[in-house]
Short mmCIF file of C-alpha atoms in Angstrom, two decimals:
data_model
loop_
_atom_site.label_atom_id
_atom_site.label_comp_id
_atom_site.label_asym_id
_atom_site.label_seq_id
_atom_site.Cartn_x
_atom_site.Cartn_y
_atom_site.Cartn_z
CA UNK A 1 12.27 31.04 21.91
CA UNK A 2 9.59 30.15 19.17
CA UNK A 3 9.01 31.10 15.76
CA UNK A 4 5.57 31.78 17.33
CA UNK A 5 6.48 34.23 19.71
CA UNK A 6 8.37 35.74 16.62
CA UNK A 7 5.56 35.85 14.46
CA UNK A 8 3.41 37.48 17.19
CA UNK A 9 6.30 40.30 17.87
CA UNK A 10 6.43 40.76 14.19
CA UNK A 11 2.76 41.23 13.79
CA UNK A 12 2.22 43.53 16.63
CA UNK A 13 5.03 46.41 15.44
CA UNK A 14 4.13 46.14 12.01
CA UNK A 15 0.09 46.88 13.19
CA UNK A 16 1.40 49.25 15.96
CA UNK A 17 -1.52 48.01 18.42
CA UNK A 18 -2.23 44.64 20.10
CA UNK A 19 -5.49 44.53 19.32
CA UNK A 20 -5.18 44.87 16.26
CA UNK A 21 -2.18 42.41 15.94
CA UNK A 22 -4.32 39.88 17.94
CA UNK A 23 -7.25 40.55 15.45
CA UNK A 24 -4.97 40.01 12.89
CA UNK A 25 -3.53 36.80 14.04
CA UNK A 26 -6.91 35.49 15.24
CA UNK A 27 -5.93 35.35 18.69
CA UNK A 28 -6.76 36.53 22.10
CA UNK A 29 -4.95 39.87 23.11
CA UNK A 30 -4.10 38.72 26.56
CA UNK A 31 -2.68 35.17 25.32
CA UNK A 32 -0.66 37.71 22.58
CA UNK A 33 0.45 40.03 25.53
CA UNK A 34 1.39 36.79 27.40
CA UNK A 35 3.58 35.50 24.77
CA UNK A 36 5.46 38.55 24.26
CA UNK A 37 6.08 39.45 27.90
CA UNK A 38 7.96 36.59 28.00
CA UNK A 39 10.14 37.02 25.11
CA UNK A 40 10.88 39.99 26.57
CA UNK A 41 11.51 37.84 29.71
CA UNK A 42 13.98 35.21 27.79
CA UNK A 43 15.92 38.27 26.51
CA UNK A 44 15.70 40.61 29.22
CA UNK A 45 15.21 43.75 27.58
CA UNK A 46 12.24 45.20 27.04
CA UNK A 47 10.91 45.50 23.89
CA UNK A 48 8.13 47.69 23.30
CA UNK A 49 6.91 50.60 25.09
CA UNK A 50 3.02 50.87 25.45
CA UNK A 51 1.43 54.06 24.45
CA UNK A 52 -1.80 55.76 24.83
CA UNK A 53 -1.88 55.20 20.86
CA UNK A 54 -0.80 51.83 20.78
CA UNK A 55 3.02 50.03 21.13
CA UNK A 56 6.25 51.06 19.27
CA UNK A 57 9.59 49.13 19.51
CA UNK A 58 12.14 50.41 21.85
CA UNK A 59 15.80 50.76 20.60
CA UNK A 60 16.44 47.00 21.22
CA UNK A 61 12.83 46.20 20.00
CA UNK A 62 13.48 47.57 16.82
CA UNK A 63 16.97 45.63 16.45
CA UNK A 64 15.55 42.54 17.18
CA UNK A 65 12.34 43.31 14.88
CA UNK A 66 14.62 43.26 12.08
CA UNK A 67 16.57 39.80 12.76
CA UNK A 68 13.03 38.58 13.58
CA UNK A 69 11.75 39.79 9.86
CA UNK A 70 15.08 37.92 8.30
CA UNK A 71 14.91 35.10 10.46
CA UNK A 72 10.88 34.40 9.73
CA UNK A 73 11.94 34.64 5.83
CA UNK A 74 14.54 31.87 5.99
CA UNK A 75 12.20 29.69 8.13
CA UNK A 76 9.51 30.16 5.41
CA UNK A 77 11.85 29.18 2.66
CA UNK A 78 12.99 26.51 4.67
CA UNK A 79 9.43 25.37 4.57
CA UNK A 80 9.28 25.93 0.82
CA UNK A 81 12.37 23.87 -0.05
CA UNK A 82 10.93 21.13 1.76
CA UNK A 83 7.99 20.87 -0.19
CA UNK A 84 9.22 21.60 -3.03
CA UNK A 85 12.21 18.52 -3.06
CA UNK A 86 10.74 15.67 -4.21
CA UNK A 87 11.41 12.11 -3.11
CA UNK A 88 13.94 10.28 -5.61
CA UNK A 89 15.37 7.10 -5.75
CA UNK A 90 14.76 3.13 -6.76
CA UNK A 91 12.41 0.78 -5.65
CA UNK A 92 12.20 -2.51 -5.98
CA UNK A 93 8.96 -4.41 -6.42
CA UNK A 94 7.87 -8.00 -6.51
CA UNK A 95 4.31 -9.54 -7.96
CA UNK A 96 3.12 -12.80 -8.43
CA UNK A 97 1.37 -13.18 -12.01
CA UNK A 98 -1.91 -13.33 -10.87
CA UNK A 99 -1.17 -10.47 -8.27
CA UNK A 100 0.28 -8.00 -11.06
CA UNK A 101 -2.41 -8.53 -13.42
CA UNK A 102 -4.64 -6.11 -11.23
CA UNK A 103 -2.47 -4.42 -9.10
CA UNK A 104 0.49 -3.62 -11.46
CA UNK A 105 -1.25 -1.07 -13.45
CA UNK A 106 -2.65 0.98 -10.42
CA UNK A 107 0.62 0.93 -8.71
CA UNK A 108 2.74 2.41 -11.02
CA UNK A 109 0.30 5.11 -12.31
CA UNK A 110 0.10 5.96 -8.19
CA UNK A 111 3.39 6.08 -8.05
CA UNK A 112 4.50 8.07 -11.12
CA UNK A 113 1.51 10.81 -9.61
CA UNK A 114 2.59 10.79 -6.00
CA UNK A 115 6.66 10.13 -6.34
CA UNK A 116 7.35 11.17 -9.94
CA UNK A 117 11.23 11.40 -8.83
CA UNK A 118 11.32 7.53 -7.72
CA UNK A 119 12.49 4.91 -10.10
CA UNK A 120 10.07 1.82 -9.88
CA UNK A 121 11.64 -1.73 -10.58
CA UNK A 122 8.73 -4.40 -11.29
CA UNK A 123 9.72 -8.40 -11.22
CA UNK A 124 7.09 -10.58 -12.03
CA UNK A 125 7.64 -14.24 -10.66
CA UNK A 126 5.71 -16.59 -8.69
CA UNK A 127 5.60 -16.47 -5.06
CA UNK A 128 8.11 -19.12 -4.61
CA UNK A 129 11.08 -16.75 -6.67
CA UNK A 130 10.02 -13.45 -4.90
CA UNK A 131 10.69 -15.19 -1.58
CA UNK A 132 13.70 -16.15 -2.57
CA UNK A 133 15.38 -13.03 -4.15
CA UNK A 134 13.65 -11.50 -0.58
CA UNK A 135 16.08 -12.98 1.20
CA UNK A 136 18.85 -12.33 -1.06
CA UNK A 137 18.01 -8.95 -0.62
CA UNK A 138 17.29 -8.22 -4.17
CA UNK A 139 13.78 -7.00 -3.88
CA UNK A 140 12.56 -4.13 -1.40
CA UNK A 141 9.08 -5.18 -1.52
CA UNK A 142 6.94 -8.09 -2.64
CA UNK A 143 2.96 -9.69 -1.90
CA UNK A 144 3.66 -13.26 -1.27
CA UNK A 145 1.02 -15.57 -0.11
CA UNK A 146 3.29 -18.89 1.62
CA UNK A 147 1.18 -18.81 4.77
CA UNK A 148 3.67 -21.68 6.05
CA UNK A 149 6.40 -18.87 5.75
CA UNK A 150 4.40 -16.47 7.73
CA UNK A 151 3.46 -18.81 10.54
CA UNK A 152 7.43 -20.14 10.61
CA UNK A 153 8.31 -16.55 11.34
CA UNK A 154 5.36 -16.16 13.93
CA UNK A 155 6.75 -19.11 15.80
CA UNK A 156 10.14 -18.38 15.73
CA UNK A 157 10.51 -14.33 16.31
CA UNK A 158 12.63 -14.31 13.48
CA UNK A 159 13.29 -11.07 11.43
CA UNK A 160 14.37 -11.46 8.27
CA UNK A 161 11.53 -9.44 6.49
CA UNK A 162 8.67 -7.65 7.72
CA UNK A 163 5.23 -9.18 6.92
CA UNK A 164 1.86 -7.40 7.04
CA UNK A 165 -1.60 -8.42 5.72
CA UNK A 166 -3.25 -6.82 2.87
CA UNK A 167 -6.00 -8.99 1.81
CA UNK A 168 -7.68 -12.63 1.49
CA UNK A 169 -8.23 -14.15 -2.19
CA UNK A 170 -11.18 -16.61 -2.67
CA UNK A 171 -9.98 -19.45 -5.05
CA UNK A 172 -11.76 -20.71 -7.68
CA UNK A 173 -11.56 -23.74 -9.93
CA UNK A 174 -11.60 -22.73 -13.55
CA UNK A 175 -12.00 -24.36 -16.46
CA UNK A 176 -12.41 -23.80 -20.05
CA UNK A 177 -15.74 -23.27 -21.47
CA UNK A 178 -16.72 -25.48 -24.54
CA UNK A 179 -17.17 -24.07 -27.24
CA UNK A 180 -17.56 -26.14 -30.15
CA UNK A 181 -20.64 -25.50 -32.18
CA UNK A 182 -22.38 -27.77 -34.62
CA UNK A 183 -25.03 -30.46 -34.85
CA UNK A 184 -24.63 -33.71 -32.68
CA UNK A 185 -21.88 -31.61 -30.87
CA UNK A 186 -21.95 -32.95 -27.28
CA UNK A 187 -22.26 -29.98 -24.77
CA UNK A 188 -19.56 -29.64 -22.25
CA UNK A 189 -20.23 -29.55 -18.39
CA UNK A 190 -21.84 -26.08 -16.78
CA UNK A 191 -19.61 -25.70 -13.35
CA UNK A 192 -21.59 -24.84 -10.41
CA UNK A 193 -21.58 -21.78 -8.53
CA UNK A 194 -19.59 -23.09 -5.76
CA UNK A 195 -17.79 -26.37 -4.56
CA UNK A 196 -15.94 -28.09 -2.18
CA UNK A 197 -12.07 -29.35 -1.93
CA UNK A 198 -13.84 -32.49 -1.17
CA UNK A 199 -15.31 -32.33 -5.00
CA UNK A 200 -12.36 -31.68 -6.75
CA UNK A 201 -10.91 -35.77 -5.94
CA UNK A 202 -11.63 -36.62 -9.73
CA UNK A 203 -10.45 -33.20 -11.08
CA UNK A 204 -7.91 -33.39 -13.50
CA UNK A 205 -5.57 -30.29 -12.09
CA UNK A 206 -2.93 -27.82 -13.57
CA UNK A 207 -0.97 -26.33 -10.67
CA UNK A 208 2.17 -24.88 -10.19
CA UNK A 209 4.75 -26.72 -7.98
CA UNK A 210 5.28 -26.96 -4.18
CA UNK A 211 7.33 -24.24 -3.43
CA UNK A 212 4.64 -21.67 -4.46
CA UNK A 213 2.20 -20.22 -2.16
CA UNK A 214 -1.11 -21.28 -4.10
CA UNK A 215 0.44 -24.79 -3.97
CA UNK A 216 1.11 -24.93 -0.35
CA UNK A 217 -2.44 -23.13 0.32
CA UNK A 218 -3.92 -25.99 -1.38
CA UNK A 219 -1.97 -28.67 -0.25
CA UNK A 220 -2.73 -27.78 3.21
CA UNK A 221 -6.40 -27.88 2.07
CA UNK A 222 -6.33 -31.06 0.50
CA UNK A 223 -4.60 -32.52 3.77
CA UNK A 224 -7.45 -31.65 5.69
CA UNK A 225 -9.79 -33.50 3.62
CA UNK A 226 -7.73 -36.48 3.30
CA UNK A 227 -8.13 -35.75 -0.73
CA UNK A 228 -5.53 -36.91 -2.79
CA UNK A 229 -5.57 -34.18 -6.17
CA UNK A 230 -5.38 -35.68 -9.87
CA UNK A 231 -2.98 -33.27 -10.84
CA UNK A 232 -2.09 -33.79 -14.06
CA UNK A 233 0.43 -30.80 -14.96
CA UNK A 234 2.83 -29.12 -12.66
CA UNK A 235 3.78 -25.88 -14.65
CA UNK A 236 5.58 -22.77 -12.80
CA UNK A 237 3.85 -20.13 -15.58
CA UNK A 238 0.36 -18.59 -14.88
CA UNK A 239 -0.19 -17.77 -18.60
CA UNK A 240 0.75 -21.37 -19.41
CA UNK A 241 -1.47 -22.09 -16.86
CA UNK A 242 -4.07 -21.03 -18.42
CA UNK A 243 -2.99 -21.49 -21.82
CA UNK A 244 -3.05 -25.39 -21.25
CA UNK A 245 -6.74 -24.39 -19.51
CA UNK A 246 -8.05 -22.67 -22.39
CA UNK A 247 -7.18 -25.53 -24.53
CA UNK A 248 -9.30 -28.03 -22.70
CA UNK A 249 -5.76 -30.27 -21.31
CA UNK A 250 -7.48 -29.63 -17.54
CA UNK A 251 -8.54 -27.38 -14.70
CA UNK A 252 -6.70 -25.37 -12.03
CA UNK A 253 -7.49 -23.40 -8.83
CA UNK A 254 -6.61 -19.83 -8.96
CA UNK A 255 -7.72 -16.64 -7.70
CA UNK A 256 -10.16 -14.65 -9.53
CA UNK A 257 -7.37 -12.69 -10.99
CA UNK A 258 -5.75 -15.08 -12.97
CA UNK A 259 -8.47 -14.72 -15.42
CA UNK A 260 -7.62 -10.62 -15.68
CA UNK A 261 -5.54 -10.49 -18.59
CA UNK A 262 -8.33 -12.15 -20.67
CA UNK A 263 -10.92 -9.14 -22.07
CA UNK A 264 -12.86 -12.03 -22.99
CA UNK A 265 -12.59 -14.19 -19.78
CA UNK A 266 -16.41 -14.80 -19.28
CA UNK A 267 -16.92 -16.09 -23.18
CA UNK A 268 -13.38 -18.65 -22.54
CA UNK A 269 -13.60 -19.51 -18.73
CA UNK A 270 -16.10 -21.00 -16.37
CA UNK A 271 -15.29 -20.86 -12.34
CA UNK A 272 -16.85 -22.12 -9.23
CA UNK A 273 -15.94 -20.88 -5.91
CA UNK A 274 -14.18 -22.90 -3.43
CA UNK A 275 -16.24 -22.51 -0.05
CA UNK A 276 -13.68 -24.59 2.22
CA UNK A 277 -12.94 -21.76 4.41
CA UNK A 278 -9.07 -22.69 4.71
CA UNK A 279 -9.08 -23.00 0.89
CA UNK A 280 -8.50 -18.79 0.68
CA UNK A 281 -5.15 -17.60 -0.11
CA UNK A 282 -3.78 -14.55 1.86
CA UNK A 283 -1.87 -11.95 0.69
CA UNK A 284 0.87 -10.57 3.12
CA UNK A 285 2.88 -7.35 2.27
CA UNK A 286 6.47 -8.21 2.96
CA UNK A 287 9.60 -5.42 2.94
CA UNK A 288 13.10 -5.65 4.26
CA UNK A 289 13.24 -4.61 8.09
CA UNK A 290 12.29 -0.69 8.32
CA UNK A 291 15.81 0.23 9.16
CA UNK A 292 17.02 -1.28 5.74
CA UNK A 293 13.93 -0.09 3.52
CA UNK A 294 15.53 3.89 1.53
CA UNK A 295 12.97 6.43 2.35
CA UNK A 296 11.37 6.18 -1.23
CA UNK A 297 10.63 2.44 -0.53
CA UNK A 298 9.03 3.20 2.94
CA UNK A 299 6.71 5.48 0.76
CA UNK A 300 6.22 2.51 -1.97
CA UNK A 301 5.06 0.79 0.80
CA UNK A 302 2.39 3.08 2.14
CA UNK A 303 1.33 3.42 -2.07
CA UNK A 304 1.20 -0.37 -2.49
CA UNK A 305 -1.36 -0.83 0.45
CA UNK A 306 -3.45 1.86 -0.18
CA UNK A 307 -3.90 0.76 -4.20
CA UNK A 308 -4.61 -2.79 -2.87
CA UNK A 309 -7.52 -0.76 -0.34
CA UNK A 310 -8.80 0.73 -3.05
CA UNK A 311 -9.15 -1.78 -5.43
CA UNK A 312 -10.78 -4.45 -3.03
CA UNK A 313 -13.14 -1.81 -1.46
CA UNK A 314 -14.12 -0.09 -5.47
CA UNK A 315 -14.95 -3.58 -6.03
CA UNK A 316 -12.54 -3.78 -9.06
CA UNK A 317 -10.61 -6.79 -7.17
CA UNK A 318 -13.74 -9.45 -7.23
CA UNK A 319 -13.48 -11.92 -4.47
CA UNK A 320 -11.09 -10.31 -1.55
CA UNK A 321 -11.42 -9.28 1.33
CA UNK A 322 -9.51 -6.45 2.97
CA UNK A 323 -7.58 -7.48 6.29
CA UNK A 324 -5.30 -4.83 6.32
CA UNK A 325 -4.74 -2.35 9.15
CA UNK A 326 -7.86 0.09 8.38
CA UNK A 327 -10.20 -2.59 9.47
CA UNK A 328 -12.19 -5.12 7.20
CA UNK A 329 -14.25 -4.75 3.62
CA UNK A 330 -15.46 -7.51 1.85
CA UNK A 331 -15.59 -7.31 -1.93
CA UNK A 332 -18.20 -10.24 -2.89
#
């Protein structure tokens, strides 16, 4: 028995007529007649009795009309309280710096206007501290770019995490722009629009340490060219990062993003893009195993992707590209 064939018995002795029940439910009579000839079948009474006017319920018809009416009700307000109970809970999120300075924003306004119910935990870190707490369990979520990590699980099967990809960074190298004013003040270098690992040999660097997946993206880019990096400051902080960059004490290689939280970026920095096609970072979605993730983080999850969609393909993430799974869409 369906609620369908319910429905359709419902319909047809409140209207007194198949036709006009089938009218009614915008249906064909003899698919309506068909459905309730055999719910007369499953019960084995009959249920109406045709008339030269029309149909009217038969002692037994009219008994089951009314558990049919009650029945109907409580699957309608079983519908209601569905929709109406709201997904609650906490969620635990990991960013890198550069990563929260343009998704961090969007993703909690998304969330507070699709899951108003579900508590949202942000940790900001770099890559190489999200991994970790990842596999202490302490985060549900995190974008983490250590492509070593994501080929080590490729290779081996293993399943600690679940790993997707959302998107590909370009990297840039950035620098501080120089502006001192004055007479006899020497100008400072214009970067071009583009360069190669290859050019950055005699480029005094500020980069964060190994463990962090922007360092082993470049290392594995300076490997390849045989080029040995003049790195003159190791320092695990993106705004000290850039701090020490805006003061003239070097340059760095970064994603666009790491110039977001500066209003005034264009007027401090200069960049050049990095056109060494390995030289890209990738960002990978990664979550606790499905069967671990609460159902509020399984819908973080589906929010996190689609703000990082929208952002590339709006063009308000400069330099990505989108490889997640709804195909490709490049944001020059």
């Amino acid at each position: 028995m369906e609620l369908r064939q319910l429905r359709y018995f419902v319909r047809v002795v409140e209207q007194g007529s198949m036709s006009r029940a089938a009218l009614d439910l915008d249906v064909v009579q003899s698919a309506l007649s068909q459905q309730i000839t055999r719910l007369e079948s499953e019960l084995a009474t009959r249920l109406l009795q045709r008339t030269p006017r029309g149909v009217t319920p038969t002692e037994a018809g009219l008994a089951f009309f009314r558990e049919a009416q009650l029945t109907l009700r409580h699957a309608d307000q079983a519908v209601r309280a569905a929709q109406q109970a709201r997904l609650s809970g906490t969620v635990t999120v990991g960013l890198a710096p550069t990563t929260s300075g343009v998704l961090g924003l969007p993703l909690m306004q998304a969330m507070r206007t699709r899951y108003p119910d579900v508590r949202l935990h942000m940790v900001e870190s770099m890559s190489g501290h999200l991994t970790a707490m990842l596999h202490a369990r302490e985060l549900d979520l995190a974008v983490l770019f250590d492509t070593r990590l994501h080929q080590a699980q490729q290779a081996t099967g293993a399943r600690r995490w679940d790993m997707a990809p959302l998107l590909e960074e370009d990297l840039f190298l950035i620098c501080a722009h120089d502006r001192r004013e004055g007479p006899g003040t020497p100008r400072g270098r214009q970067l071009p629009e583009t360069i190669t690992v290859a050019e950055l040999v005699q480029e005094p660097l500020i980069l964060p340490t190994g463990p962090h997946g922007l360092r082993s993206t470049l290392d594995t880019a300076f490997a390849r060219d045989r080029v040995v990096p003049h790195v003159v400051l190791e320092v695990d902080s993106l705004a000290m990062v850039m701090a020490a960059v805006d003061a003239g004490l070097g340059s760095t290689v970064q994603p666009w993003a790491a110039m977001g939280r500066y209003p005034d970026a264009a007027e401090r920095f200069q960049c050049a893009r990095l056109t060494d096609a390995p030289a890209r970072r990738v960002n990978l979605l990664c979550s606790l195993p499905d069967e671990e993730l609460s159902p509020a983080a399984l819908a973080a999850r589906v929010v996190l992707a689609d703000c990082v969609r929208e952002l590339v393909t709006t063009g308000q993430w400069f330099g990505t590209t989108w490889i997640g799974e709804q195909g490709t869409s490049t944001n020059a």
